CSV table of C-alpha atoms and ligand atoms in Angstrom, one decimal:
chain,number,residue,atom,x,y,z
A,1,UNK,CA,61.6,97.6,99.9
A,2,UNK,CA,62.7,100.5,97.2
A,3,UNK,CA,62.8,98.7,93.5
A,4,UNK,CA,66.4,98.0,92.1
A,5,UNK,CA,66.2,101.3,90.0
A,6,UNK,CA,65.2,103.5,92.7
A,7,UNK,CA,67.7,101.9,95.0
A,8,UNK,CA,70.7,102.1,92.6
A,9,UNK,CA,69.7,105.9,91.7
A,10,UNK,CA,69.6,105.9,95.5
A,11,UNK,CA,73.3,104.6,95.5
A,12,UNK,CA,74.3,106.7,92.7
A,13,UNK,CA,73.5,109.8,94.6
A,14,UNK,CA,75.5,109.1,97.6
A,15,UNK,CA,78.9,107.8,94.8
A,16,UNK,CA,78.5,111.5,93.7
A,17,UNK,CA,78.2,112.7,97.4
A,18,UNK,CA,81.3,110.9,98.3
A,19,UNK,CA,83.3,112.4,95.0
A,20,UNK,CA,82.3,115.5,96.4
A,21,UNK,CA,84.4,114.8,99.3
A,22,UNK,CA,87.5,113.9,97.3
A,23,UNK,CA,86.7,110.8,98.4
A,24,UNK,CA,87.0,109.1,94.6
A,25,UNK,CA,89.7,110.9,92.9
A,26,UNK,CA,91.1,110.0,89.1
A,27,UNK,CA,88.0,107.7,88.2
A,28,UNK,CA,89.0,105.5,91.2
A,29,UNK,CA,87.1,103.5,93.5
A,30,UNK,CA,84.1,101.0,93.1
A,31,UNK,CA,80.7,100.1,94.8
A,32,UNK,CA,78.5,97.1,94.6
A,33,UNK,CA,74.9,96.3,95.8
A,34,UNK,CA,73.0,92.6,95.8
A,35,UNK,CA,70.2,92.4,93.9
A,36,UNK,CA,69.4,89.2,94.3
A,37,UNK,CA,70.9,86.1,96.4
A,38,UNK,CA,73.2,85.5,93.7
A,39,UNK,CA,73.5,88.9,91.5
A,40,UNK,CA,75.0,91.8,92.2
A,41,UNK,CA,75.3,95.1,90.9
A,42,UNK,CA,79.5,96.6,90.4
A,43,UNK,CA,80.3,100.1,89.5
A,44,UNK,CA,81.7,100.4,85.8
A,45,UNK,CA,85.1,101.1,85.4
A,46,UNK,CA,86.8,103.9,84.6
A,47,UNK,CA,83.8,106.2,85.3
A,48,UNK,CA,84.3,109.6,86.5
A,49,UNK,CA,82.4,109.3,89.9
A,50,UNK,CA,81.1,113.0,89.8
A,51,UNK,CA,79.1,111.9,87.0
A,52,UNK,CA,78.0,108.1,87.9
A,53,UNK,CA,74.6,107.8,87.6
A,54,UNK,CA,72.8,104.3,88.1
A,55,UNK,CA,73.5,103.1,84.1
A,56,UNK,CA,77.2,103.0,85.3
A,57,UNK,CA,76.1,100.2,87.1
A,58,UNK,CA,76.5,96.3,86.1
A,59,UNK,CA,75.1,93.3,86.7
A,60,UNK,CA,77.2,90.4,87.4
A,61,UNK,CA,76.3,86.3,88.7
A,62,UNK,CA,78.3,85.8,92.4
A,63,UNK,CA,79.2,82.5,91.8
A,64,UNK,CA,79.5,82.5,88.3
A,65,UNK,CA,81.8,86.0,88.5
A,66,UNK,CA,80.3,87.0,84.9
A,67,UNK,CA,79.0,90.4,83.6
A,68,UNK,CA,75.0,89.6,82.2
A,69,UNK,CA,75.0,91.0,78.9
A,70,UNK,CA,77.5,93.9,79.2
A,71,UNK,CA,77.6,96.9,76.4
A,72,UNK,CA,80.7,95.8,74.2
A,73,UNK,CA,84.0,97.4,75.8
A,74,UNK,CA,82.9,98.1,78.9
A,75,UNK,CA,83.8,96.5,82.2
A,76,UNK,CA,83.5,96.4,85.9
A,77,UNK,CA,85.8,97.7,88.2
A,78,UNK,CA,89.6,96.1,88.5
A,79,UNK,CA,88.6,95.3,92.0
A,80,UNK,CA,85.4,93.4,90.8
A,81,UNK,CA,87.1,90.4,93.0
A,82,UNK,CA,87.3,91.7,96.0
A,83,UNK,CA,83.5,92.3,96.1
A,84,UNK,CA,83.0,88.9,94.8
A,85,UNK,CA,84.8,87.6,97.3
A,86,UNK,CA,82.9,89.2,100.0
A,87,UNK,CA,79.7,88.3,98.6
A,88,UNK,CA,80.6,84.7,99.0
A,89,UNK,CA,82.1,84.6,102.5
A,90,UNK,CA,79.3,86.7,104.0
A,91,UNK,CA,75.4,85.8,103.1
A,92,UNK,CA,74.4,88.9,105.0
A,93,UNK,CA,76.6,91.1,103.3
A,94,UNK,CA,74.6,92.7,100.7
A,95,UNK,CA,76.1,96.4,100.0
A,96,UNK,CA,80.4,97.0,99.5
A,97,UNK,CA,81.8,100.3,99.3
A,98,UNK,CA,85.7,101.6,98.6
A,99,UNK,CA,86.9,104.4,99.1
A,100,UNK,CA,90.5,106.2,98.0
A,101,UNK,CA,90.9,109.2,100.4
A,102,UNK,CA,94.3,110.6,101.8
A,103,UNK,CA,93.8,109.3,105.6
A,104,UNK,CA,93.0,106.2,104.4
A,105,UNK,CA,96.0,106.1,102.0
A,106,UNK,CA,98.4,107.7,104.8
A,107,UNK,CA,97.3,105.0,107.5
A,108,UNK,CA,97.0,101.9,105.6
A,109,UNK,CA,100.9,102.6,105.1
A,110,UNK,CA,101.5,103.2,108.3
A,111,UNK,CA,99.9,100.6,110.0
A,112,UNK,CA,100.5,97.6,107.4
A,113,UNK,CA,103.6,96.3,109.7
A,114,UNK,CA,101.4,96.2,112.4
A,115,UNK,CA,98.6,94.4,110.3
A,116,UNK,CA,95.9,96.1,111.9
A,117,UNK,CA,94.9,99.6,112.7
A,118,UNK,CA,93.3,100.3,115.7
A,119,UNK,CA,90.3,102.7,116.9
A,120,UNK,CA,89.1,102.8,120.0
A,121,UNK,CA,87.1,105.3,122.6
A,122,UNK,CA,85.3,107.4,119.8
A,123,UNK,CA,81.6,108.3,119.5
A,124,UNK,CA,81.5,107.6,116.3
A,125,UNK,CA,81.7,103.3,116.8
A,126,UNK,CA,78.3,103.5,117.2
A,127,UNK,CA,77.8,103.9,113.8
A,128,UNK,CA,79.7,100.5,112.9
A,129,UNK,CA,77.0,97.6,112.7
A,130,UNK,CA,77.2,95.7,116.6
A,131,UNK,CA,79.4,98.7,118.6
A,132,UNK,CA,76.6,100.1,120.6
A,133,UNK,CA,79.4,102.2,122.8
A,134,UNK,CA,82.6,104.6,122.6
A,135,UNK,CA,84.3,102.2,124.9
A,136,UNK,CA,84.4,99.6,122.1
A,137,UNK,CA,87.6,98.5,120.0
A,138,UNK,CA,87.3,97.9,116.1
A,139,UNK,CA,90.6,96.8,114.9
A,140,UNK,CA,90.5,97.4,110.7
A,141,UNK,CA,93.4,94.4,109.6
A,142,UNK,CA,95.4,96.4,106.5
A,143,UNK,CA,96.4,94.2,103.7
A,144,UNK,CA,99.6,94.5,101.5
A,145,UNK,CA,98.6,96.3,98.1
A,146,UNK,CA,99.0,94.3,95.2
A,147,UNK,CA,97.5,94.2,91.3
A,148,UNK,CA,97.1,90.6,91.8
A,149,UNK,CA,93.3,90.7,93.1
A,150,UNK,CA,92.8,87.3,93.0
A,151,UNK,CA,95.4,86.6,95.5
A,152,UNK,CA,94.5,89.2,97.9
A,153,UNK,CA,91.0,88.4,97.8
A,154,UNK,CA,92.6,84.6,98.7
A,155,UNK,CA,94.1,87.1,102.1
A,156,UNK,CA,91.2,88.4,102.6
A,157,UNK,CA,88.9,85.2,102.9
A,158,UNK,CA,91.6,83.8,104.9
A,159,UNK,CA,91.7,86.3,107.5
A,160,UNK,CA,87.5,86.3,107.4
A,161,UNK,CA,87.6,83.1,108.5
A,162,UNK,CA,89.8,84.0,111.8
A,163,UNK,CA,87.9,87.2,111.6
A,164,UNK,CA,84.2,86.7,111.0
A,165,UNK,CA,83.0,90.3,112.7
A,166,UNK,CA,85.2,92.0,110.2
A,167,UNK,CA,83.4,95.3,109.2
A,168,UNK,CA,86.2,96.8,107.2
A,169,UNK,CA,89.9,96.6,105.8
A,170,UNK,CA,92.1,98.9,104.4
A,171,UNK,CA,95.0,98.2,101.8
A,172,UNK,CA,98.1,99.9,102.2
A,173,UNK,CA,99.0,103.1,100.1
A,174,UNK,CA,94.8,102.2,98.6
A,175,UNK,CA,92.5,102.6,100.4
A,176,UNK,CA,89.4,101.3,102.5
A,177,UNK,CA,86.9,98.6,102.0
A,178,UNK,CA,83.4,98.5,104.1
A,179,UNK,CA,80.1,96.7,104.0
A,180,UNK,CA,76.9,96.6,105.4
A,181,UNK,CA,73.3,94.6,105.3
A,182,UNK,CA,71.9,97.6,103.0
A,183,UNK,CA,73.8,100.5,101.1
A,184,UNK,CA,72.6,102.3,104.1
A,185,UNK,CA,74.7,100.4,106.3
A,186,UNK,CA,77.6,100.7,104.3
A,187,UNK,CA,77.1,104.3,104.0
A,188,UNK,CA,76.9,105.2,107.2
A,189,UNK,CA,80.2,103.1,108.5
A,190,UNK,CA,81.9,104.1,105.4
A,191,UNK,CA,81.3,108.0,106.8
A,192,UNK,CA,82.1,107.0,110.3
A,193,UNK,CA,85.6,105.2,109.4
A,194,UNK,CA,86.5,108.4,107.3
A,195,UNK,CA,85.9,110.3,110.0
A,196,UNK,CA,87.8,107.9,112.3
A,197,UNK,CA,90.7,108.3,110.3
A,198,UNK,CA,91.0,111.7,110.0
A,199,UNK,CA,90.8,111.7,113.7
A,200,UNK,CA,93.7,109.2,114.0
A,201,UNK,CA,96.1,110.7,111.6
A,202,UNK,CA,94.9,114.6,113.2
A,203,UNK,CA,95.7,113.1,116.4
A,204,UNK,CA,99.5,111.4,115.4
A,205,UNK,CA,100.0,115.3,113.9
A,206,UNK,CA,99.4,116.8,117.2
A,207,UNK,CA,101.9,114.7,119.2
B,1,ZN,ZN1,90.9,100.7,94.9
């Protein structure tokens, strides 16, 4: 296993990547990584992601939810509960990415009546952690957007419990959430969802 420094440079790399894809516009988004059973590591906020490097990341206690020994004025992403939340629900959940893209903004509106958005009969649901066909269906549940985190990470472990194969959700008008075992994980179903919505949306254009 990489060390903690070599695996957040790691991590860092792939945050710039994804920027490069327009995938993190206006300083938005955030990305964690355990580093321990009951540590993790949260983006910094406010960091222009083309430039995040592995100092923009923090360290923060799961259960307590505090920030070991920040730099004064600096803090971890607004969404800092959402990954805590996740954390807790899911021992096996040890990398969360979010990303802010325009499919994933367009459809989360679109489908949040519906409560779920559905993709089925691709390829590319290999790639999400226990599909191991195209003839599978991964239903992503879309949450109502809100600046009260705290409440919808409340949503969000409420529907885990009904839901415990969950391998994403989206927020409407916000954008996607996805996790994995390693970064790696997360990566790779984080690249095969954007894909998967661009696909969907491409598709609702053409008819
Ligand atoms: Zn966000």
């Amino acid at each position: 296993m990489p060390n903690i420094s070599q695996q957040l440079q790691e991590y860092a790399q792939y945050i710039r990547e994804w920027n490069a894809h327009g995938w993190s516009p206006a300083t938005s988004t955030n990305y964690s990584v355990r580093i321990a059973p009951d540590l993790m590591a949260i983006s910094q906020s406010g960091v222009d992601k083309s430039r995040f490097t592995e100092q923009h990341f923090l360290q923060m206690g799961i259960s307590s939810g505090q920030l070991i020994a920040p730099p004064a004025g600096v803090r971890s992403s607004a969404e800092t509960g959402l990954h805590l939340a996740l954390y807790r629900v899911s021992a096996e959940t040890n990398a969360i990415v979010h990303t802010h893209t325009v499919y994933n903004t367009i459809l989360s509106e679109r489908y949040l009546a519906q409560g779920y958005l559905r993709l089925a009969g691709y390829e590319l649901l290999k790639a999400i952690d226990g599909y191991t066909t195209h003839e599978s269906v991964l239903d992503v549940p879309v949450f109502a957007n809100t600046q009260y985190i705290d409440a919808l990470a409340a949503e969000f472990v409420q529907r885990y419990a009904s839901e415990p194969t969950m391998k994403a959700y989206l927020i409407s008008g916000h954008g996607l959430y996805t996790w994995g075992k390693t970064v790696e994980e997360a990566k790779r179903q984080l690249e095969a969802l954007e894909f998967l919505l661009e696909c969907e949306y491409r598709k609702t254009a053409m008819r």
